[in-house]
PDB file of C-alpha atoms in Angstrom:
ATOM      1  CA  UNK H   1      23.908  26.050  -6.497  1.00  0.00           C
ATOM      2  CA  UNK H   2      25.108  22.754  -6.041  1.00  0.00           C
ATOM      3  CA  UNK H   3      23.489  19.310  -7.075  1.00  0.00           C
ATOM      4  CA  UNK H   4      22.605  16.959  -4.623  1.00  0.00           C
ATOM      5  CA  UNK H   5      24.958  14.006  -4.641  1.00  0.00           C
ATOM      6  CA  UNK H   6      24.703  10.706  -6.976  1.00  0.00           C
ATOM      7  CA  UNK H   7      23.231   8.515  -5.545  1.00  0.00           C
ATOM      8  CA  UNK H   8      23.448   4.496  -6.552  1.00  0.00           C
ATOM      9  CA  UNK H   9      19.954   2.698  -7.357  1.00  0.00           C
ATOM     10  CA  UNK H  10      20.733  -0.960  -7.634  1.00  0.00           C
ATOM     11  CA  UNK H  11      18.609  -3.774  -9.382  1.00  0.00           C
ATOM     12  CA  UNK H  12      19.028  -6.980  -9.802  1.00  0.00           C
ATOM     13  CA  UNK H  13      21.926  -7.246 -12.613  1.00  0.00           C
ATOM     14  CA  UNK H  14      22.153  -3.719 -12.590  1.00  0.00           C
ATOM     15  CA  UNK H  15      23.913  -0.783 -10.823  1.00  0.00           C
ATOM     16  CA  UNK H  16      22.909   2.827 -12.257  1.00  0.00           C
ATOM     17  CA  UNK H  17      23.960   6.225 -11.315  1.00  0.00           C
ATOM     18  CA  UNK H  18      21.349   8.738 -10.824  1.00  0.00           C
ATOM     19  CA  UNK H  19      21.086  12.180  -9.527  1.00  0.00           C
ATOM     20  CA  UNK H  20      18.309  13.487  -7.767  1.00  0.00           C
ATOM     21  CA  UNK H  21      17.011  16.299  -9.482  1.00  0.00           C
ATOM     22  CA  UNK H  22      17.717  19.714  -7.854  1.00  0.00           C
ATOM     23  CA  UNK H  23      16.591  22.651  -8.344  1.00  0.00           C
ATOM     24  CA  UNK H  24      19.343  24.254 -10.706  1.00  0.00           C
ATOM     25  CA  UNK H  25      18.897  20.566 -13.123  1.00  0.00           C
ATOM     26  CA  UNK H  26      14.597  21.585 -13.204  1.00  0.00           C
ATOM     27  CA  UNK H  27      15.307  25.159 -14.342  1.00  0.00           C
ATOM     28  CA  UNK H  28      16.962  23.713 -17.393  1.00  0.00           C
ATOM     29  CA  UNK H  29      15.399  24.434 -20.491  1.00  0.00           C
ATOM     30  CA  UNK H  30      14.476  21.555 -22.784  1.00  0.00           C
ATOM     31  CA  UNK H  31      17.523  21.773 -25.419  1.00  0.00           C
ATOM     32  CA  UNK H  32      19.838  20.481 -21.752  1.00  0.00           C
ATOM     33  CA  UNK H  33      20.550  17.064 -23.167  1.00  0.00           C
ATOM     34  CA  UNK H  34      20.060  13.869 -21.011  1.00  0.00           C
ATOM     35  CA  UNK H  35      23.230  11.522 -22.183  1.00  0.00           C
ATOM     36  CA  UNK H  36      22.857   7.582 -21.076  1.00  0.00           C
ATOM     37  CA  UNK H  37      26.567   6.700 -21.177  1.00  0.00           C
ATOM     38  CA  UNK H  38      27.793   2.933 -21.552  1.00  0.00           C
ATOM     39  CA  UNK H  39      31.102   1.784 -20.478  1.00  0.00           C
ATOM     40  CA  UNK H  40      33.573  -0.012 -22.273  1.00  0.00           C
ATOM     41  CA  UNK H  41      34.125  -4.110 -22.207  1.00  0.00           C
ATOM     42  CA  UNK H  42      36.713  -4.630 -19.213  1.00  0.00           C
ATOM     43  CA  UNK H  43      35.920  -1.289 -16.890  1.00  0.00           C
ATOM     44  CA  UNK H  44      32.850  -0.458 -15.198  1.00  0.00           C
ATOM     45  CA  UNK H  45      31.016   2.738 -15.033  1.00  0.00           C
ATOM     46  CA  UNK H  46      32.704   3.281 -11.921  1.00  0.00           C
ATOM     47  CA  UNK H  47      36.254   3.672 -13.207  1.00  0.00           C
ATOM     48  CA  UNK H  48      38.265   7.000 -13.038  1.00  0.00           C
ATOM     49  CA  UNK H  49      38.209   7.112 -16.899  1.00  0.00           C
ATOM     50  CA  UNK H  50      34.161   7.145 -16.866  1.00  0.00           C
ATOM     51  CA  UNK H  51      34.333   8.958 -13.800  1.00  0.00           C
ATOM     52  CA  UNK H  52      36.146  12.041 -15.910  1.00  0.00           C
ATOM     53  CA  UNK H  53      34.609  11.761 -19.296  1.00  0.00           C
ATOM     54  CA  UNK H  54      31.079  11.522 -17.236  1.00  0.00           C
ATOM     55  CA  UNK H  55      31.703  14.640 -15.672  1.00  0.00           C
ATOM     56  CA  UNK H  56      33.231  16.975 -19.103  1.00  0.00           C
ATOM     57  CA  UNK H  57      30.361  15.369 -20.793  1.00  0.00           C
ATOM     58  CA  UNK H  58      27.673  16.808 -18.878  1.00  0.00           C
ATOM     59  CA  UNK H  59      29.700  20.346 -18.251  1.00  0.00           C
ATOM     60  CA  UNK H  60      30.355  20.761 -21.479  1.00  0.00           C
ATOM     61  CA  UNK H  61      26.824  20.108 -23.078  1.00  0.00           C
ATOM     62  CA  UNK H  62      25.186  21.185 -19.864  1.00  0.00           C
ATOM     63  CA  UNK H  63      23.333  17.628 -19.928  1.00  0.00           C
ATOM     64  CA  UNK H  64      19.929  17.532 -17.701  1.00  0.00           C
ATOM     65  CA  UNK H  65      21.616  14.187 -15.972  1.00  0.00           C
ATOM     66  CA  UNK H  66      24.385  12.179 -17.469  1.00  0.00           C
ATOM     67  CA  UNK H  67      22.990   7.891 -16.871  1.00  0.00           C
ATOM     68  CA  UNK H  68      25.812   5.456 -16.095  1.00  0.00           C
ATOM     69  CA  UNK H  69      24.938   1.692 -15.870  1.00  0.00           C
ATOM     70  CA  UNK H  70      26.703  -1.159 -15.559  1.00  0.00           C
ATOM     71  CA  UNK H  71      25.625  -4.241 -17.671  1.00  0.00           C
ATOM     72  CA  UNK H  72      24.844  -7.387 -16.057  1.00  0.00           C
ATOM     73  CA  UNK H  73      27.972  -9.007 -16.662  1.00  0.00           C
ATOM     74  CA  UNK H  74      30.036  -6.389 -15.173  1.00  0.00           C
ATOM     75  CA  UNK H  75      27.844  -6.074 -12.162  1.00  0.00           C
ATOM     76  CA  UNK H  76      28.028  -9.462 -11.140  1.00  0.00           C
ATOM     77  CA  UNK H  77      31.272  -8.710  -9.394  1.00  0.00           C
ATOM     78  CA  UNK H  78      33.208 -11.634 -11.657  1.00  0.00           C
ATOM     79  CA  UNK H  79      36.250 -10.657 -13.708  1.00  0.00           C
ATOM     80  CA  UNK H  80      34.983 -12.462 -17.057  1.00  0.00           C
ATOM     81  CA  UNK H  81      35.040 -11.867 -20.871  1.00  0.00           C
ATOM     82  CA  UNK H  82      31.963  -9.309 -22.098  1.00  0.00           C
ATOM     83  CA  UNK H  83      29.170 -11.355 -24.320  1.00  0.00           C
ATOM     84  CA  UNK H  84      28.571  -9.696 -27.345  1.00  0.00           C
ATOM     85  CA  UNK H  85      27.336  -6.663 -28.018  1.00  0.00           C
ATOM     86  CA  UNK H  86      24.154  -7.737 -29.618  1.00  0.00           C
ATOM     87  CA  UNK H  87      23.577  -8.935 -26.375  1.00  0.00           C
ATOM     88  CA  UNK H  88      23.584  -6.830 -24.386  1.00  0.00           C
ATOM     89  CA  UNK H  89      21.107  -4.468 -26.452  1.00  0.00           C
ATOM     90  CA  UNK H  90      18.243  -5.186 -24.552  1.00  0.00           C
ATOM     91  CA  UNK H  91      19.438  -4.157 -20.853  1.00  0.00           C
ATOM     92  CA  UNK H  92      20.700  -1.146 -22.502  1.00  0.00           C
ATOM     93  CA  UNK H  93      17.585  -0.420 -23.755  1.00  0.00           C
ATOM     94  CA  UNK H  94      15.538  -0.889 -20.373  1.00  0.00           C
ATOM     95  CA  UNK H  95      17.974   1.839 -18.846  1.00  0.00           C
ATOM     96  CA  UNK H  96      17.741   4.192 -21.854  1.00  0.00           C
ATOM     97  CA  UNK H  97      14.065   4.224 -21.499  1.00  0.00           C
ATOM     98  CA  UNK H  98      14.147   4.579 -18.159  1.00  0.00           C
ATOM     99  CA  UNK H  99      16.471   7.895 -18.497  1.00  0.00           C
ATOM    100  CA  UNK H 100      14.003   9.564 -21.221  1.00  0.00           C
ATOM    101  CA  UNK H 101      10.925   9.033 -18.499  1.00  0.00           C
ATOM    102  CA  UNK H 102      12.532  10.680 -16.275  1.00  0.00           C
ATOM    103  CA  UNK H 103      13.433  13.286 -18.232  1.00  0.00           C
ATOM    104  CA  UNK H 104      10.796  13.390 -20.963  1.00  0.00           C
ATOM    105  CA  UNK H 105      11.485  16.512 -23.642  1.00  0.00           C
ATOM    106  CA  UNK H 106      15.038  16.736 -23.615  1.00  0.00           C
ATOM    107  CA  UNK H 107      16.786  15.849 -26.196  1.00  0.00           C
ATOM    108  CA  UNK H 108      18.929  12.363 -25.980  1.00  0.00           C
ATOM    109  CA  UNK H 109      22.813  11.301 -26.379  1.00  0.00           C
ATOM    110  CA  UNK H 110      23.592   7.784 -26.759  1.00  0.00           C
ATOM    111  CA  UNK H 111      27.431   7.781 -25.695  1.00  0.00           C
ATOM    112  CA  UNK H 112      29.676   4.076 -25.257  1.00  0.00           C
ATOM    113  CA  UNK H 113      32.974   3.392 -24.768  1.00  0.00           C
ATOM    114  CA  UNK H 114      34.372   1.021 -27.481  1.00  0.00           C
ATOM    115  CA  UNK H 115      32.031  -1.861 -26.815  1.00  0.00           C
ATOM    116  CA  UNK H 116      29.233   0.549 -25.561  1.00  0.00           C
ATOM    117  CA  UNK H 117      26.143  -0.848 -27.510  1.00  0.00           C
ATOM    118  CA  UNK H 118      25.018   2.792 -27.935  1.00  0.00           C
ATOM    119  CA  UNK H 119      24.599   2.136 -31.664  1.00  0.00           C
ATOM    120  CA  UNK H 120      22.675  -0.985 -31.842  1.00  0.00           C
ATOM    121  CA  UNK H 121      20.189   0.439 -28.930  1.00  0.00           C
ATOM    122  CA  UNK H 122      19.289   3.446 -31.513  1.00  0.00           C
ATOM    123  CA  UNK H 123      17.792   0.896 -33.769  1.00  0.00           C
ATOM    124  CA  UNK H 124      15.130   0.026 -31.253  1.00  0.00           C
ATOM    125  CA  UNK H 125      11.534   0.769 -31.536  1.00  0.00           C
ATOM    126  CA  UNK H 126      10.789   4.169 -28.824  1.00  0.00           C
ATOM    127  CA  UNK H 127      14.418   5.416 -29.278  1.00  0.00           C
ATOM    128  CA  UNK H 128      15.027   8.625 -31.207  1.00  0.00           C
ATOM    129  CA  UNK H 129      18.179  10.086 -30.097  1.00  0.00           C
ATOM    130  CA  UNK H 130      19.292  13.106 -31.401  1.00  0.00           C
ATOM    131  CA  UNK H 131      22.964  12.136 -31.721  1.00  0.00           C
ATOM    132  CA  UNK H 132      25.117   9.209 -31.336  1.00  0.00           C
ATOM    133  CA  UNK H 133      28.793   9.729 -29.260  1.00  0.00           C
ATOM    134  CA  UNK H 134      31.091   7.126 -29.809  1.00  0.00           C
ATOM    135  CA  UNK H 135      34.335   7.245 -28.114  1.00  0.00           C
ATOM    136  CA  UNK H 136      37.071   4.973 -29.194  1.00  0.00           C
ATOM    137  CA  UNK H 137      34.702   2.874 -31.859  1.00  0.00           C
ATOM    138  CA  UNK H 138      36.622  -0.935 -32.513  1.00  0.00           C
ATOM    139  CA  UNK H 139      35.636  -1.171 -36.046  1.00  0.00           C
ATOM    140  CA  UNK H 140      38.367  -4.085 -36.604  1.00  0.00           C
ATOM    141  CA  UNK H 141      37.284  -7.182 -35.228  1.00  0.00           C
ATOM    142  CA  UNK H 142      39.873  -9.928 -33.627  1.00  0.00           C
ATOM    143  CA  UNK H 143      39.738 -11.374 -37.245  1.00  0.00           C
ATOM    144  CA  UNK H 144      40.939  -8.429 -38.984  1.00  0.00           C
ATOM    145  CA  UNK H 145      37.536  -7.448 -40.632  1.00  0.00           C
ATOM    146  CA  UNK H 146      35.755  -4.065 -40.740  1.00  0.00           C
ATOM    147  CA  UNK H 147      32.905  -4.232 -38.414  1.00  0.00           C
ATOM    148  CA  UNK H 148      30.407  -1.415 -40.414  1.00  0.00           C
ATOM    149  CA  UNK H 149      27.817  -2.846 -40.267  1.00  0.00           C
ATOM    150  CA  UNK H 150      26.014  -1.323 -37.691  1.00  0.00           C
ATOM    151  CA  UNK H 151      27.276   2.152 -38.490  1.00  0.00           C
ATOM    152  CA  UNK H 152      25.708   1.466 -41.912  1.00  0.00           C
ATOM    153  CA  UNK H 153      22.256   1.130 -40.984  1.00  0.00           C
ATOM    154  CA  UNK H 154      22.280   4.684 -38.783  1.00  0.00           C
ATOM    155  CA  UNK H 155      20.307   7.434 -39.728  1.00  0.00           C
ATOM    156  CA  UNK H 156      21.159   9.401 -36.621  1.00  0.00           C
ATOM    157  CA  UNK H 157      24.274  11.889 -36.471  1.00  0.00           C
ATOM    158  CA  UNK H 158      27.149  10.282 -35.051  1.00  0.00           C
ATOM    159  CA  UNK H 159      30.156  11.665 -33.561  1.00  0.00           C
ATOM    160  CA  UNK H 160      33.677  10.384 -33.670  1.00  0.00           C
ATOM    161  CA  UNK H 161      36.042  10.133 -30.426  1.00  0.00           C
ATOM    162  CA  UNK H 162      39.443   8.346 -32.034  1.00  0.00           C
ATOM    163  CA  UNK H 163      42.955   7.788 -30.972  1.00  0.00           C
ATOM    164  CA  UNK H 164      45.738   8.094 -33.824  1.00  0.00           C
ATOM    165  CA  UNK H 165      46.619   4.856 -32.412  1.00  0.00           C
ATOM    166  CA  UNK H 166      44.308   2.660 -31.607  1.00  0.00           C
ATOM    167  CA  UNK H 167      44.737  -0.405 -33.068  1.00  0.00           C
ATOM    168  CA  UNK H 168      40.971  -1.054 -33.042  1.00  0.00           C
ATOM    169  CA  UNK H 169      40.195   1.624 -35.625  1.00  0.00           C
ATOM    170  CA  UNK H 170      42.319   2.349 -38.343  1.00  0.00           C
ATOM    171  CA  UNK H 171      41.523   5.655 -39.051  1.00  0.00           C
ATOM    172  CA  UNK H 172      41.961   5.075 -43.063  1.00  0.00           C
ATOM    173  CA  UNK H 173      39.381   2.437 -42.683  1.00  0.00           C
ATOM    174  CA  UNK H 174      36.765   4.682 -40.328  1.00  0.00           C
ATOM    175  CA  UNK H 175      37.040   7.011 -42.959  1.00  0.00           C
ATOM    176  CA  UNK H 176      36.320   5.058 -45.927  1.00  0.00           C
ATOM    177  CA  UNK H 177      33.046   3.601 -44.059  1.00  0.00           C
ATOM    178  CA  UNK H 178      32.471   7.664 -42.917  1.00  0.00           C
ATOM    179  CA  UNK H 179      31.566   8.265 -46.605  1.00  0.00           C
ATOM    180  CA  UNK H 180      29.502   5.107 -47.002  1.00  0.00           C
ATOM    181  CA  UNK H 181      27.170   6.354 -44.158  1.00  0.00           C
ATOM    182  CA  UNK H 182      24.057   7.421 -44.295  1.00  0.00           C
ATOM    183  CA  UNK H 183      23.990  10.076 -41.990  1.00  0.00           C
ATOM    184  CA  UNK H 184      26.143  13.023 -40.713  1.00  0.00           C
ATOM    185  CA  UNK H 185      28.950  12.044 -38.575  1.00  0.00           C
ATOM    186  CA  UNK H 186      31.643  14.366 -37.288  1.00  0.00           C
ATOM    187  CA  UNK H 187      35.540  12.910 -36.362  1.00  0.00           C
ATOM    188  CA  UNK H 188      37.666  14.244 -33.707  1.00  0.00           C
ATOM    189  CA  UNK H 189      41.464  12.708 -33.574  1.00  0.00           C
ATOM    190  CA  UNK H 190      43.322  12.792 -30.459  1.00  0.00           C
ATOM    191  CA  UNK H 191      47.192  12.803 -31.614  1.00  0.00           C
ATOM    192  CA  UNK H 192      48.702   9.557 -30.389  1.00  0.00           C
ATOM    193  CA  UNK H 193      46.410   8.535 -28.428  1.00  0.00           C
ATOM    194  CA  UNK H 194      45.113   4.659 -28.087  1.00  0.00           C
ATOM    195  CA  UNK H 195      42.025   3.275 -27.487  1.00  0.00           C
ATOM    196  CA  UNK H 196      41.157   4.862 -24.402  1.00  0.00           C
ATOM    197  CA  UNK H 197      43.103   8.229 -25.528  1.00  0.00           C
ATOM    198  CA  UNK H 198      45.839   8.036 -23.262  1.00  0.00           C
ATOM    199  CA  UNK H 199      48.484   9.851 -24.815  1.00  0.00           C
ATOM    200  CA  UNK H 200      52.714   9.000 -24.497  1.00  0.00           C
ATOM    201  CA  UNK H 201      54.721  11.463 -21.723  1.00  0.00           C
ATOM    202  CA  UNK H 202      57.318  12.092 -24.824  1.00  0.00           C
ATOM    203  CA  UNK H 203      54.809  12.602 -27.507  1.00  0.00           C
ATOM    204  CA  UNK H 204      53.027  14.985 -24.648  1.00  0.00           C
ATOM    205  CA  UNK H 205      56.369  16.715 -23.841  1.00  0.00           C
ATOM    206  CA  UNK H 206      57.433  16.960 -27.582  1.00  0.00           C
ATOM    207  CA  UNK H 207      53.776  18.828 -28.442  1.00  0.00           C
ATOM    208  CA  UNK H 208      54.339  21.175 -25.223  1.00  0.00           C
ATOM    209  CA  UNK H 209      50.550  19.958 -23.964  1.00  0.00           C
ATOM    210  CA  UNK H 210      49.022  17.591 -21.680  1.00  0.00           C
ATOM    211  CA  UNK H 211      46.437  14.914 -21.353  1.00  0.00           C
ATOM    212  CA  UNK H 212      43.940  17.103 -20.377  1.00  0.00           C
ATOM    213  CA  UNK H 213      44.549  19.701 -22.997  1.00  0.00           C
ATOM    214  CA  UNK H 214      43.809  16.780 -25.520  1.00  0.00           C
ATOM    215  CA  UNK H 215      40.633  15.672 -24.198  1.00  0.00           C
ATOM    216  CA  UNK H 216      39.085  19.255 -23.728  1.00  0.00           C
ATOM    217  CA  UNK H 217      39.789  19.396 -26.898  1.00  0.00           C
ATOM    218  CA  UNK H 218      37.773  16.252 -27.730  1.00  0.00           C
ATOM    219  CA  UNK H 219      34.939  17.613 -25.571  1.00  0.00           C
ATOM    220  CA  UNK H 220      34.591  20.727 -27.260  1.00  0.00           C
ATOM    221  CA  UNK H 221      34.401  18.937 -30.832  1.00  0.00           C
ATOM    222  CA  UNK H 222      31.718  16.917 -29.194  1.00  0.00           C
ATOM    223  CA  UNK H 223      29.781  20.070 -28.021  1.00  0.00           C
ATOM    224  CA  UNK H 224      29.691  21.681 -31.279  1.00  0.00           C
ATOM    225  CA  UNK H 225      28.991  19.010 -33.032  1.00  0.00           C
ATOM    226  CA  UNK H 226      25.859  18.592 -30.458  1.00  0.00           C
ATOM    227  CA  UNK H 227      25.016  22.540 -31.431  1.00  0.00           C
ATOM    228  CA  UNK H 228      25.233  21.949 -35.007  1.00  0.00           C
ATOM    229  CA  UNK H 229      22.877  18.814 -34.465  1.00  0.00           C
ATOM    230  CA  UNK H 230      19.771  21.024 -33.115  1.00  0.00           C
ATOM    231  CA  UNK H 231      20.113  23.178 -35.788  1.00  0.00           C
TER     232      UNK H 231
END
């Protein structure tokens, strides 16, 4: 059976996809995920890239709903620079408690985009997510230095979406503040892919694969990573 279609609920400062509960989402069982998704710094939550990585999320972990938002600044309509993360924590917040009364009893998955505050939100008094998603983390700041901080403090299992090259995150220096951590965290590598994954047409011809092949791939490691996390 089909789901009934998104439909956009709009507050002030605030545009959030939701889906109207049909009958196939209120059959699912309580270990469906809901997933409240944050997009990147300079593309809203209505761009084709969350558009796709929206919809493998919730196929592949066979999410309850999968929450999209758009923070204030973006949903102004204005083409300007992002604040910083820190604040925008507590809008993020607002629509991740939002999400869990709707669907109270399923487990939650914070998932951002590079500047996605999903990690500073788990910090927050009332949010216990089961797992963190982080795709395309910028752990080097525009000075150069490691921003771990955050990812220091987590005691929630985090999972790893990287390009090999993505400037933003070494992968030699994720690593090093992997082991530092004090929680599980899991690391998928897409094979020359940047920040947002995309992948070169010769590197894609020389490996005999595709785009899509390489993020499947990602979305699987992010599914099992999810099973091993109920355990």
């Amino acid at each position: 059976m089909t789901s009934s279609p998104p439909s956009k609920r709009r507050r002030k400062g605030q545009t959030v996809d939701t889906e109207s509960p049909s009958k196939s989402t209120l059959t699912q069982d309580n270990s469906s995920p809901l997933i409240v998704f944050a997009h990147g710094a300079g593309a809203p939550s209505s761009s084709d890239w969350m558009i796709r990585w929206k919809e493998m999320l919730k196929k592949a972990l066979n999410a309850v709903e999968v929450v999209t938002f758009d923070y204030p600044y973006m949903s102004e309509g204005k083409r300007r620079s992002p604040p910083k993360a820190e604040k925008l924590v507590d809008f993020h917040t607002n629509v991740v408690k939002n999400a869990v009364a709707k669907y109270p009893g399923h487990p939650l998955i914070l998932a951002g985009k590079s500047m996605g505050s999903s990690c500073m939100v788990t910090g927050r008094e009332d949010i216990s997510p089961l797992l963190i998603v982080c795709l395309g983390y910028p752990l080097k700041g525009m000075n150069g230095a490691v921003r771990d901080e955050t990812l220091l403090q987590l005691k929630v299992p985090v999972m790893f979406v990287q390009g090999t090259k993505d400037g933003l995150c070494p992968l030699e220096k994720l690593e090093a503040v992997r082991k530092k951590m004090k929680t599980m965290s899991g690391l998928h590598e897409i094979e020359s892919g940047d920040h947002s994954f995309k992948i070169s047409k010769k590197h894609l011809q020389t490996k005999g694969s595709t785009q899509e092949e390489a993020e499947d791939a990602a979305i699987q490691a992010i599914a099992s990573f999810f099973t091993r996390s109920l355990r």
